[in-house]
Amino acid sequence: MITDYSERLVVQEVSPRDGLQIEPTWVETADKIKLIDELSVCGFTRIEAGSFVSPKAIPALRDGEAVFQGIARRAGVIYVALVPNLKGAQRAIASNADELNLVLSASQSHNMANMRMTPAQSLVAFNEVVSLVQGSSISFNGTVATTFGCPFEGRIDEDVVMRLIDAYQALGMQGITLADTTGMANPRQVHRLVSRVLTQVPASQLTLHFHNTRGLGLSNVLAAYEAGARRFDASLGGLGGCPFAPGASGNICTEDLVNLCDEVGIDTGIDLAHLLTLSRSLPALLGHEMPGQVAKAGRNCDLHPLPPRFG
Ligand code: COA
Ligand code: ZN
C-alpha cells in the first residue's frame, strides 16, 4: 500500500520513437515534428524524439535527422535519441540530440533478433559510442530490454540484469532504463527487482519502461513507485512496440498514467487536458483507434449533462 505520494513522478514521453516505430502507416516528417512540438508544451522534461537505427530495420523512423533538425527546441526539455551502434551515435550527434539511449536486451535471443548482435557485441559498440561522446555535453542512458521477460526465452535471471547494469555503470552512463519489452512483468516481480536495483542506482537515474501487453502496465508503475522508482516512460495514446519482439504491443499510455497520478495526487507537471486533445488527434494521423482509455472515457471531472427528462 503506497502511503506517500508526495514525490514527483517524471514521465518521459516516447511516442515519437517507441510509438511510431511499429506503425505501418508512414508519418510525414512534418507531422512527426508537429507531434514533438506539441508534446513539448505539455510539460514533459524528457521526450524520446526518434531513433538512429538501420532504415532497413525501422523504416518508419528513417527521417531521424530531419525530425531532430526541424523541432522547435523548448528550454528545459531533453530530446533523447535511441541508438544501437557507433553509426547511430554519429547521426544523433550530428542532429543535436541531447541524450543517447543505448539499448541492448538481457535476452541473447531478443538482442540477436533486434540488433543482430549478442549483448556482449552491443556492449563493445557502446564502448565506442562512449569514447566518441566523452567530454561533450551529451548524456547517455543505457536500456536493458526484456528485463522482466523475453518472448523467446521466458523469465530472465535477475543476476543477468544486474550484471548489465554494472556494465552500464562502468561505462559511465548517467541513466539506466529497465524495459519490459512485451509486457511480461508483474507487480511483485517489479517491486522486488526495483528495490534491488535502487541499492545500486539512484532513483533520479532509474527509469522503468512498461508495455501494457497483458494489462499490467499501470499496476507495475504503482509497484515500482512504491519501491522508490520515480521515472517512467509512457507513450501518447498507448502506441508502441518492438517490431522484433513477437506479440509486442503498446507502451503504457501517457494520458492514462497522468490521469492515475492526478487522481491519487502524484505530481507529474503534465497538463492532462492538453495531452488528451493531442491524443485524440492520433486516430486521424495513424488511421486506427488507440489503446488508451482516458482519451475515450474522459477525465472523472469531465461530467455529462443529465438527460433532459431529469434536468
Ligand atoms: N543508422 C543507419 N544505418 C545503419 C546504422 C545506423 N545506426 N547501423 C548500420 N547501418 C547500415 C550500415 O551502414 C549498412 O548499410 P549498407 O547495407 O548500405 O552497407 C547496413 O545498415 C548493415 O550494417 P550492419 O552493421 O551489418 O548492421 P546489421 O544489418 O547487422 O544491423 C543494426 C544491426 C543494429 C544496425 C540493426 O539491427 C538495427 O538498426 N536495429 C535496431 C532495431 C530497433 O530499432 N529496434 C527497436 C528499438 S529497441
Ligand atoms: Zn518499448
mmCIF file of C-alpha atoms and ligand atoms in Angstrom:
data_model
loop_
_atom_site.group_PDB
_atom_site.id
_atom_site.type_symbol
_atom_site.label_atom_id
_atom_site.label_comp_id
_atom_site.label_asym_id
_atom_site.label_seq_id
_atom_site.Cartn_x
_atom_site.Cartn_y
_atom_site.Cartn_z
ATOM 1 C CA MET A 1 0.000 0.000 0.000
ATOM 2 C CA ILE A 2 1.538 3.312 -1.044
ATOM 3 C CA THR A 3 1.472 5.795 1.793
ATOM 4 C CA ASP A 4 3.473 8.699 0.404
ATOM 5 C CA TYR A 5 2.523 10.268 -2.911
ATOM 6 C CA SER A 6 4.467 13.461 -2.339
ATOM 7 C CA GLU A 7 7.364 12.878 -4.712
ATOM 8 C CA ARG A 8 7.004 13.894 -8.337
ATOM 9 C CA LEU A 9 6.798 11.170 -10.964
ATOM 10 C CA VAL A 10 8.798 12.067 -14.074
ATOM 11 C CA VAL A 11 7.247 10.923 -17.337
ATOM 12 C CA GLN A 12 9.451 10.552 -20.390
ATOM 13 C CA GLU A 13 7.259 10.646 -23.496
ATOM 14 C CA VAL A 14 8.309 8.009 -26.034
ATOM 15 C CA SER A 15 5.559 8.082 -28.665
ATOM 16 C CA PRO A 16 7.746 9.695 -31.360
ATOM 17 C CA ARG A 17 10.154 6.735 -31.036
ATOM 18 C CA ASP A 18 8.629 3.588 -29.488
ATOM 19 C CA GLY A 19 5.158 4.724 -30.575
ATOM 20 C CA LEU A 20 5.830 5.355 -34.241
ATOM 21 C CA GLN A 21 8.490 2.679 -34.864
ATOM 22 C CA ILE A 22 5.897 -0.076 -35.253
ATOM 23 C CA GLU A 23 3.217 1.891 -37.155
ATOM 24 C CA PRO A 24 2.563 0.562 -40.666
ATOM 25 C CA THR A 25 1.422 3.975 -41.916
ATOM 26 C CA TRP A 26 4.175 6.375 -42.913
ATOM 27 C CA VAL A 27 4.011 9.537 -40.827
ATOM 28 C CA GLU A 28 5.327 12.551 -42.707
ATOM 29 C CA THR A 29 8.369 14.287 -41.232
ATOM 30 C CA ALA A 30 6.340 17.491 -40.754
ATOM 31 C CA ASP A 31 3.702 15.571 -38.777
ATOM 32 C CA LYS A 32 6.369 13.998 -36.564
ATOM 33 C CA ILE A 33 7.831 17.432 -35.888
ATOM 34 C CA LYS A 34 4.373 18.826 -35.096
ATOM 35 C CA LEU A 35 3.698 15.958 -32.668
ATOM 36 C CA ILE A 36 7.004 16.506 -30.845
ATOM 37 C CA ASP A 37 6.498 20.279 -30.726
ATOM 38 C CA GLU A 38 3.012 19.844 -29.279
ATOM 39 C CA LEU A 39 4.306 17.316 -26.725
ATOM 40 C CA SER A 40 6.998 19.849 -25.786
ATOM 41 C CA VAL A 41 4.398 22.286 -24.453
ATOM 42 C CA CYS A 42 2.517 19.682 -22.367
ATOM 43 C CA GLY A 43 5.034 19.813 -19.531
ATOM 44 C CA PHE A 44 7.375 16.938 -20.336
ATOM 45 C CA THR A 45 11.008 17.379 -19.367
ATOM 46 C CA ARG A 46 12.135 14.429 -21.489
ATOM 47 C CA ILE A 47 10.943 13.301 -24.938
ATOM 48 C CA GLU A 48 12.414 10.393 -26.885
ATOM 49 C CA ALA A 49 12.099 12.047 -30.276
ATOM 50 C CA GLY A 50 13.373 9.305 -32.588
ATOM 51 C CA SER A 51 15.987 6.684 -33.254
ATOM 52 C CA PHE A 52 19.068 6.447 -35.447
ATOM 53 C CA VAL A 53 18.993 2.789 -36.359
ATOM 54 C CA SER A 54 19.211 0.990 -39.674
ATOM 55 C CA PRO A 55 16.488 2.339 -42.003
ATOM 56 C CA LYS A 56 16.015 -1.245 -43.181
ATOM 57 C CA ALA A 57 15.278 -2.354 -39.618
ATOM 58 C CA ILE A 58 12.886 0.516 -38.792
ATOM 59 C CA PRO A 59 11.772 2.290 -41.962
ATOM 60 C CA ALA A 60 9.158 4.318 -40.053
ATOM 61 C CA LEU A 61 11.901 6.377 -38.364
ATOM 62 C CA ARG A 62 14.314 6.729 -41.257
ATOM 63 C CA ASP A 63 13.924 10.529 -41.228
ATOM 64 C CA GLY A 64 15.543 10.999 -37.803
ATOM 65 C CA GLU A 65 17.928 13.741 -38.960
ATOM 66 C CA ALA A 66 15.161 15.863 -40.479
ATOM 67 C CA VAL A 67 12.971 15.378 -37.404
ATOM 68 C CA PHE A 68 15.657 16.412 -34.911
ATOM 69 C CA GLN A 69 16.677 19.351 -37.051
ATOM 70 C CA GLY A 70 13.079 20.505 -37.544
ATOM 71 C CA ILE A 71 11.764 20.521 -33.978
ATOM 72 C CA ALA A 72 11.352 23.758 -32.019
ATOM 73 C CA ARG A 73 13.512 23.001 -29.014
ATOM 74 C CA ARG A 74 11.899 24.099 -25.819
ATOM 75 C CA ALA A 75 14.117 25.109 -22.906
ATOM 76 C CA GLY A 76 14.027 22.530 -20.136
ATOM 77 C CA VAL A 77 13.163 19.623 -22.443
ATOM 78 C CA ILE A 78 15.773 16.921 -23.073
ATOM 79 C CA TYR A 79 15.374 15.411 -26.544
ATOM 80 C CA VAL A 80 16.581 11.798 -26.493
ATOM 81 C CA ALA A 81 17.619 9.610 -29.440
ATOM 82 C CA LEU A 82 17.766 5.819 -29.352
ATOM 83 C CA VAL A 83 20.948 4.454 -30.942
ATOM 84 C CA PRO A 84 22.212 0.883 -31.388
ATOM 85 C CA ASN A 85 25.821 1.476 -32.501
ATOM 86 C CA LEU A 86 28.531 3.973 -33.410
ATOM 87 C CA LYS A 87 26.930 4.926 -36.711
ATOM 88 C CA GLY A 88 23.684 5.723 -34.905
ATOM 89 C CA ALA A 89 25.571 7.822 -32.364
ATOM 90 C CA GLN A 90 27.325 9.783 -35.115
ATOM 91 C CA ARG A 91 23.972 10.514 -36.774
ATOM 92 C CA ALA A 92 22.374 11.505 -33.455
ATOM 93 C CA ILE A 93 25.232 13.830 -32.547
ATOM 94 C CA ALA A 94 25.131 15.477 -35.978
ATOM 95 C CA SER A 95 21.415 16.035 -35.376
ATOM 96 C CA ASN A 96 21.988 17.658 -31.946
ATOM 97 C CA ALA A 97 20.318 15.037 -29.786
ATOM 98 C CA ASP A 98 20.723 15.933 -26.092
ATOM 99 C CA GLU A 99 20.937 12.354 -24.879
ATOM 100 C CA LEU A 100 21.699 8.973 -26.425
ATOM 101 C CA ASN A 101 19.651 5.986 -25.308
ATOM 102 C CA LEU A 102 21.721 2.851 -25.890
ATOM 103 C CA VAL A 103 19.674 -0.338 -25.950
ATOM 104 C CA LEU A 104 20.546 -3.981 -25.524
ATOM 105 C CA SER A 105 18.499 -6.915 -24.314
ATOM 106 C CA ALA A 106 19.050 -9.082 -21.284
ATOM 107 C CA SER A 107 17.997 -11.949 -23.532
ATOM 108 C CA GLN A 108 20.523 -13.148 -26.125
ATOM 109 C CA SER A 109 17.753 -14.198 -28.491
ATOM 110 C CA HIS A 110 15.952 -10.865 -28.448
ATOM 111 C CA ASN A 111 19.206 -8.941 -28.885
ATOM 112 C CA MET A 112 20.013 -11.134 -31.909
ATOM 113 C CA ALA A 113 16.533 -10.564 -33.371
ATOM 114 C CA ASN A 114 16.503 -6.829 -32.629
ATOM 115 C CA MET A 115 20.116 -5.744 -33.002
ATOM 116 C CA ARG A 116 21.677 -8.694 -34.872
ATOM 117 C CA MET A 117 24.358 -8.795 -32.180
ATOM 118 C CA THR A 118 24.936 -10.625 -28.915
ATOM 119 C CA PRO A 119 24.586 -8.437 -25.804
ATOM 120 C CA ALA A 120 28.393 -8.633 -25.449
ATOM 121 C CA GLN A 121 28.807 -7.272 -29.001
ATOM 122 C CA SER A 122 26.343 -4.481 -28.188
ATOM 123 C CA LEU A 123 28.486 -3.542 -25.184
ATOM 124 C CA VAL A 124 31.570 -3.353 -27.400
ATOM 125 C CA ALA A 125 29.656 -0.984 -29.707
ATOM 126 C CA PHE A 126 28.560 1.113 -26.701
ATOM 127 C CA ASN A 127 32.186 1.406 -25.630
ATOM 128 C CA GLU A 128 32.936 3.011 -28.991
ATOM 129 C CA VAL A 129 29.976 5.349 -28.571
ATOM 130 C CA VAL A 130 31.114 6.419 -25.110
ATOM 131 C CA SER A 131 34.652 7.091 -26.399
ATOM 132 C CA LEU A 132 33.157 9.244 -29.162
ATOM 133 C CA VAL A 133 30.933 11.328 -26.919
ATOM 134 C CA GLN A 134 33.007 11.566 -23.727
ATOM 135 C CA GLY A 135 33.765 15.131 -22.742
ATOM 136 C CA SER A 136 30.779 16.600 -24.647
ATOM 137 C CA SER A 137 27.546 17.821 -23.075
ATOM 138 C CA ILE A 138 25.630 14.816 -24.445
ATOM 139 C CA SER A 139 24.402 12.410 -21.781
ATOM 140 C CA PHE A 140 23.880 8.653 -22.031
ATOM 141 C CA ASN A 141 21.183 6.330 -20.892
ATOM 142 C CA GLY A 142 21.533 2.564 -21.026
ATOM 143 C CA THR A 143 18.398 0.472 -21.533
ATOM 144 C CA VAL A 144 18.109 -3.197 -20.627
ATOM 145 C CA ALA A 145 15.333 -4.544 -22.875
ATOM 146 C CA THR A 146 13.407 -7.729 -21.955
ATOM 147 C CA THR A 147 14.389 -7.183 -18.296
ATOM 148 C CA PHE A 148 11.226 -8.789 -16.968
ATOM 149 C CA GLY A 149 10.774 -11.495 -19.592
ATOM 150 C CA CYS A 150 11.560 -12.385 -23.193
ATOM 151 C CA PRO A 151 9.125 -13.678 -25.827
ATOM 152 C CA PHE A 152 11.758 -16.225 -26.931
ATOM 153 C CA GLU A 153 13.377 -17.216 -23.616
ATOM 154 C CA GLY A 154 10.741 -16.539 -20.957
ATOM 155 C CA ARG A 155 11.807 -15.394 -17.496
ATOM 156 C CA ILE A 156 15.142 -13.553 -17.284
ATOM 157 C CA ASP A 157 17.603 -14.223 -14.471
ATOM 158 C CA GLU A 158 17.771 -11.050 -12.355
ATOM 159 C CA ASP A 159 21.527 -11.515 -11.916
ATOM 160 C CA VAL A 160 21.928 -11.101 -15.685
ATOM 161 C CA VAL A 161 20.100 -7.775 -15.453
ATOM 162 C CA MET A 162 22.282 -6.690 -12.512
ATOM 163 C CA ARG A 163 25.440 -7.537 -14.450
ATOM 164 C CA LEU A 164 24.287 -5.417 -17.398
ATOM 165 C CA ILE A 165 23.576 -2.553 -15.003
ATOM 166 C CA ASP A 166 27.138 -2.962 -13.670
ATOM 167 C CA ALA A 167 28.430 -2.805 -17.247
ATOM 168 C CA TYR A 168 26.418 0.354 -17.958
ATOM 169 C CA GLN A 169 27.679 1.975 -14.786
ATOM 170 C CA ALA A 170 31.263 1.020 -15.672
ATOM 171 C CA LEU A 171 30.727 2.825 -18.992
ATOM 172 C CA GLY A 172 29.670 5.937 -17.055
ATOM 173 C CA MET A 173 26.014 6.029 -18.119
ATOM 174 C CA GLN A 174 24.053 8.794 -16.384
ATOM 175 C CA GLY A 175 20.783 6.869 -16.640
ATOM 176 C CA ILE A 176 19.577 3.259 -16.651
ATOM 177 C CA THR A 177 16.250 2.052 -18.039
ATOM 178 C CA LEU A 178 14.704 -1.323 -17.287
ATOM 179 C CA ALA A 179 12.329 -2.191 -20.113
ATOM 180 C CA ASP A 180 9.503 -4.698 -20.123
ATOM 181 C CA THR A 181 9.519 -5.046 -23.899
ATOM 182 C CA THR A 182 6.476 -7.289 -24.275
ATOM 183 C CA GLY A 183 4.573 -6.644 -21.045
ATOM 184 C CA MET A 184 5.626 -9.768 -19.144
ATOM 185 C CA ALA A 185 6.300 -8.070 -15.786
ATOM 186 C CA ASN A 186 4.058 -8.400 -12.752
ATOM 187 C CA PRO A 187 3.878 -6.039 -9.769
ATOM 188 C CA ARG A 188 5.503 -8.408 -7.268
ATOM 189 C CA GLN A 189 8.446 -9.040 -9.600
ATOM 190 C CA VAL A 190 8.739 -5.309 -10.338
ATOM 191 C CA HIS A 191 8.762 -4.380 -6.649
ATOM 192 C CA ARG A 192 11.458 -6.943 -5.895
ATOM 193 C CA LEU A 193 13.786 -6.053 -8.778
ATOM 194 C CA VAL A 194 13.343 -2.277 -8.468
ATOM 195 C CA SER A 195 14.103 -2.478 -4.727
ATOM 196 C CA ARG A 196 17.270 -4.394 -5.533
ATOM 197 C CA VAL A 197 18.357 -2.064 -8.347
ATOM 198 C CA LEU A 198 17.799 1.029 -6.207
ATOM 199 C CA THR A 199 20.505 -0.153 -3.830
ATOM 200 C CA GLN A 200 22.886 0.439 -6.737
ATOM 201 C CA VAL A 201 21.263 3.114 -8.940
ATOM 202 C CA PRO A 202 19.857 6.367 -7.501
ATOM 203 C CA ALA A 203 16.131 6.880 -8.163
ATOM 204 C CA SER A 204 16.945 10.059 -10.099
ATOM 205 C CA GLN A 205 18.830 7.888 -12.627
ATOM 206 C CA LEU A 206 16.485 4.914 -12.957
ATOM 207 C CA THR A 207 13.645 4.740 -15.491
ATOM 208 C CA LEU A 208 11.033 1.998 -15.826
ATOM 209 C CA HIS A 209 9.670 1.275 -19.289
ATOM 210 C CA PHE A 210 6.495 -0.786 -19.230
ATOM 211 C CA HIS A 211 4.310 -2.097 -22.023
ATOM 212 C CA ASN A 212 0.666 -2.827 -21.348
ATOM 213 C CA THR A 213 0.619 -6.009 -23.441
ATOM 214 C CA ARG A 214 -1.056 -8.040 -20.685
ATOM 215 C CA GLY A 215 -2.916 -5.226 -18.963
ATOM 216 C CA LEU A 216 -0.499 -4.883 -16.036
ATOM 217 C CA GLY A 217 1.247 -1.690 -17.096
ATOM 218 C CA LEU A 218 -0.140 0.785 -14.554
ATOM 219 C CA SER A 219 -0.130 -1.817 -11.751
ATOM 220 C CA ASN A 220 3.570 -2.211 -12.448
ATOM 221 C CA VAL A 221 4.046 1.569 -12.293
ATOM 222 C CA LEU A 222 2.491 1.695 -8.832
ATOM 223 C CA ALA A 223 4.579 -1.249 -7.662
ATOM 224 C CA ALA A 224 7.742 0.427 -8.946
ATOM 225 C CA TYR A 225 6.767 3.791 -7.412
ATOM 226 C CA GLU A 226 6.132 2.090 -4.111
ATOM 227 C CA ALA A 227 9.611 0.518 -4.302
ATOM 228 C CA GLY A 228 11.060 4.000 -4.859
ATOM 229 C CA ALA A 229 11.223 4.439 -8.661
ATOM 230 C CA ARG A 230 10.324 7.938 -9.873
ATOM 231 C CA ARG A 231 10.898 7.953 -13.633
ATOM 232 C CA PHE A 232 8.698 6.214 -16.192
ATOM 233 C CA ASP A 233 8.439 6.006 -19.962
ATOM 234 C CA ALA A 234 4.981 6.265 -21.483
ATOM 235 C CA SER A 235 3.531 6.795 -24.928
ATOM 236 C CA LEU A 236 0.692 9.039 -26.065
ATOM 237 C CA GLY A 237 -2.422 7.019 -26.886
ATOM 238 C CA GLY A 238 -0.686 3.833 -25.696
ATOM 239 C CA LEU A 239 1.135 3.490 -29.030
ATOM 240 C CA GLY A 240 4.283 1.454 -29.301
ATOM 241 C CA GLY A 241 6.079 -1.844 -29.512
ATOM 242 C CA CYS A 242 9.216 -3.505 -30.786
ATOM 243 C CA PRO A 243 8.792 -4.943 -34.310
ATOM 244 C CA PHE A 244 11.383 -7.635 -33.460
ATOM 245 C CA ALA A 245 9.536 -8.995 -30.421
ATOM 246 C CA PRO A 246 6.633 -11.316 -31.322
ATOM 247 C CA GLY A 247 3.372 -10.221 -29.726
ATOM 248 C CA ALA A 248 4.632 -6.758 -28.790
ATOM 249 C CA SER A 249 2.035 -4.077 -28.231
ATOM 250 C CA GLY A 250 1.773 -0.572 -26.875
ATOM 251 C CA ASN A 251 3.624 1.168 -24.090
ATOM 252 C CA ILE A 252 1.688 2.270 -21.046
ATOM 253 C CA CYS A 253 -0.480 5.138 -22.212
ATOM 254 C CA THR A 254 0.772 8.569 -21.140
ATOM 255 C CA GLU A 255 -2.605 10.166 -20.561
ATOM 256 C CA ASP A 256 -3.809 7.111 -18.599
ATOM 257 C CA LEU A 257 -0.673 7.340 -16.434
ATOM 258 C CA VAL A 258 -1.072 11.094 -15.885
ATOM 259 C CA ASN A 259 -4.753 10.586 -15.062
ATOM 260 C CA LEU A 260 -3.810 7.939 -12.487
ATOM 261 C CA CYS A 261 -1.266 10.312 -10.954
ATOM 262 C CA ASP A 262 -3.739 13.229 -10.933
ATOM 263 C CA GLU A 263 -6.381 11.073 -9.244
ATOM 264 C CA VAL A 264 -4.134 9.724 -6.482
ATOM 265 C CA GLY A 265 -2.284 13.008 -6.012
ATOM 266 C CA ILE A 266 1.149 12.311 -7.504
ATOM 267 C CA ASP A 267 2.528 15.397 -9.232
ATOM 268 C CA THR A 268 3.781 14.971 -12.822
ATOM 269 C CA GLY A 269 3.849 18.581 -14.030
ATOM 270 C CA ILE A 270 1.977 17.463 -17.157
ATOM 271 C CA ASP A 271 -1.145 19.154 -18.492
ATOM 272 C CA LEU A 272 -3.656 16.309 -18.890
ATOM 273 C CA ALA A 273 -6.281 18.352 -20.778
ATOM 274 C CA HIS A 274 -3.709 19.338 -23.377
ATOM 275 C CA LEU A 275 -2.465 15.773 -23.619
ATOM 276 C CA LEU A 276 -5.978 14.447 -24.197
ATOM 277 C CA THR A 277 -6.551 16.879 -27.049
ATOM 278 C CA LEU A 278 -3.305 15.731 -28.620
ATOM 279 C CA SER A 279 -4.078 12.048 -28.107
ATOM 280 C CA ARG A 280 -7.486 12.461 -29.734
ATOM 281 C CA SER A 281 -5.747 13.659 -32.899
ATOM 282 C CA LEU A 282 -3.840 10.365 -33.291
ATOM 283 C CA PRO A 283 -6.552 8.198 -34.923
ATOM 284 C CA ALA A 284 -6.764 10.678 -37.824
ATOM 285 C CA LEU A 285 -2.965 10.685 -38.167
ATOM 286 C CA LEU A 286 -2.475 6.910 -37.970
ATOM 287 C CA GLY A 287 -5.766 5.538 -39.285
ATOM 288 C CA HIS A 288 -6.751 3.403 -36.277
ATOM 289 C CA GLU A 289 -8.120 3.619 -32.752
ATOM 290 C CA MET A 290 -5.701 3.994 -29.872
ATOM 291 C CA PRO A 291 -5.492 1.514 -26.973
ATOM 292 C CA GLY A 292 -5.502 4.287 -24.357
ATOM 293 C CA GLN A 293 -8.643 4.574 -22.251
ATOM 294 C CA VAL A 294 -8.911 8.048 -20.741
ATOM 295 C CA ALA A 295 -8.950 9.739 -24.154
ATOM 296 C CA LYS A 296 -12.154 7.785 -24.850
ATOM 297 C CA ALA A 297 -13.751 7.944 -21.410
ATOM 298 C CA GLY A 298 -12.687 11.492 -20.458
ATOM 299 C CA ARG A 299 -11.410 12.540 -17.039
ATOM 300 C CA ASN A 300 -13.513 11.959 -13.915
ATOM 301 C CA CYS A 301 -14.139 15.711 -13.841
ATOM 302 C CA ASP A 302 -15.487 15.785 -17.403
ATOM 303 C CA LEU A 303 -19.111 15.474 -16.318
ATOM 304 C CA HIS A 304 -22.029 14.895 -18.633
ATOM 305 C CA PRO A 305 -25.334 16.829 -18.671
ATOM 306 C CA LEU A 306 -28.305 14.962 -17.205
ATOM 307 C CA PRO A 307 -30.701 13.538 -19.811
ATOM 308 C CA PRO A 308 -33.370 16.243 -20.497
ATOM 309 C CA ARG A 309 -36.239 14.498 -18.649
ATOM 310 C CA PHE A 310 -34.211 14.603 -15.384
ATOM 311 C CA GLY A 311 -32.811 18.138 -15.891
HETATM 312 N N1 COA B 1 21.928 4.026 -38.917
HETATM 313 C C1 COA B 1 21.813 3.874 -40.267
HETATM 314 N N2 COA B 1 22.317 2.850 -40.952
HETATM 315 C C2 COA B 1 22.974 1.920 -40.249
HETATM 316 C C3 COA B 1 23.141 2.010 -38.861
HETATM 317 C C4 COA B 1 22.567 3.109 -38.186
HETATM 318 N N3 COA B 1 22.664 3.254 -36.872
HETATM 319 N N4 COA B 1 23.839 0.937 -38.451
HETATM 320 C C5 COA B 1 24.135 0.202 -39.551
HETATM 321 N N5 COA B 1 23.600 0.793 -40.631
HETATM 322 C C6 COA B 1 23.657 0.338 -42.012
HETATM 323 C C7 COA B 1 25.065 0.036 -42.460
HETATM 324 O O1 COA B 1 25.710 1.199 -42.925
HETATM 325 C C8 COA B 1 24.826 -0.962 -43.586
HETATM 326 O O2 COA B 1 24.366 -0.255 -44.721
HETATM 327 P P1 COA B 1 24.579 -0.819 -46.208
HETATM 328 O O3 COA B 1 23.787 -2.095 -46.302
HETATM 329 O O4 COA B 1 24.019 0.266 -47.059
HETATM 330 O O5 COA B 1 26.054 -1.028 -46.318
HETATM 331 C C9 COA B 1 23.647 -1.763 -43.058
HETATM 332 O O6 COA B 1 22.972 -0.898 -42.124
HETATM 333 C C10 COA B 1 24.071 -3.034 -42.376
HETATM 334 O O7 COA B 1 25.037 -2.716 -41.359
HETATM 335 P P2 COA B 1 25.421 -3.741 -40.214
HETATM 336 O O8 COA B 1 26.387 -3.084 -39.300
HETATM 337 O O9 COA B 1 25.817 -5.046 -40.853
HETATM 338 O O10 COA B 1 24.069 -3.867 -39.447
HETATM 339 P P3 COA B 1 23.100 -5.109 -39.287
HETATM 340 O O11 COA B 1 22.378 -5.383 -40.542
HETATM 341 O O12 COA B 1 23.839 -6.230 -38.628
HETATM 342 O O13 COA B 1 22.055 -4.490 -38.242
HETATM 343 C C11 COA B 1 21.635 -2.830 -36.548
HETATM 344 C C12 COA B 1 22.484 -4.034 -36.984
HETATM 345 C C13 COA B 1 21.897 -2.628 -35.083
HETATM 346 C C14 COA B 1 22.074 -1.612 -37.350
HETATM 347 C C15 COA B 1 20.130 -3.108 -36.827
HETATM 348 O O14 COA B 1 19.794 -4.377 -36.372
HETATM 349 C C16 COA B 1 19.247 -2.085 -36.194
HETATM 350 O O15 COA B 1 19.231 -0.927 -36.605
HETATM 351 N N6 COA B 1 18.489 -2.475 -35.173
HETATM 352 C C17 COA B 1 17.621 -1.559 -34.431
HETATM 353 C C18 COA B 1 16.257 -2.145 -34.287
HETATM 354 C C19 COA B 1 15.363 -1.216 -33.481
HETATM 355 O O16 COA B 1 15.415 -0.026 -33.591
HETATM 356 N N7 COA B 1 14.503 -1.842 -32.654
HETATM 357 C C20 COA B 1 13.548 -1.133 -31.859
HETATM 358 C C21 COA B 1 14.122 -0.309 -30.775
HETATM 359 S S1 COA B 1 14.756 -1.227 -29.436
HETATM 360 ZN ZN ZN B 2 9.324 -0.251 -25.593
#
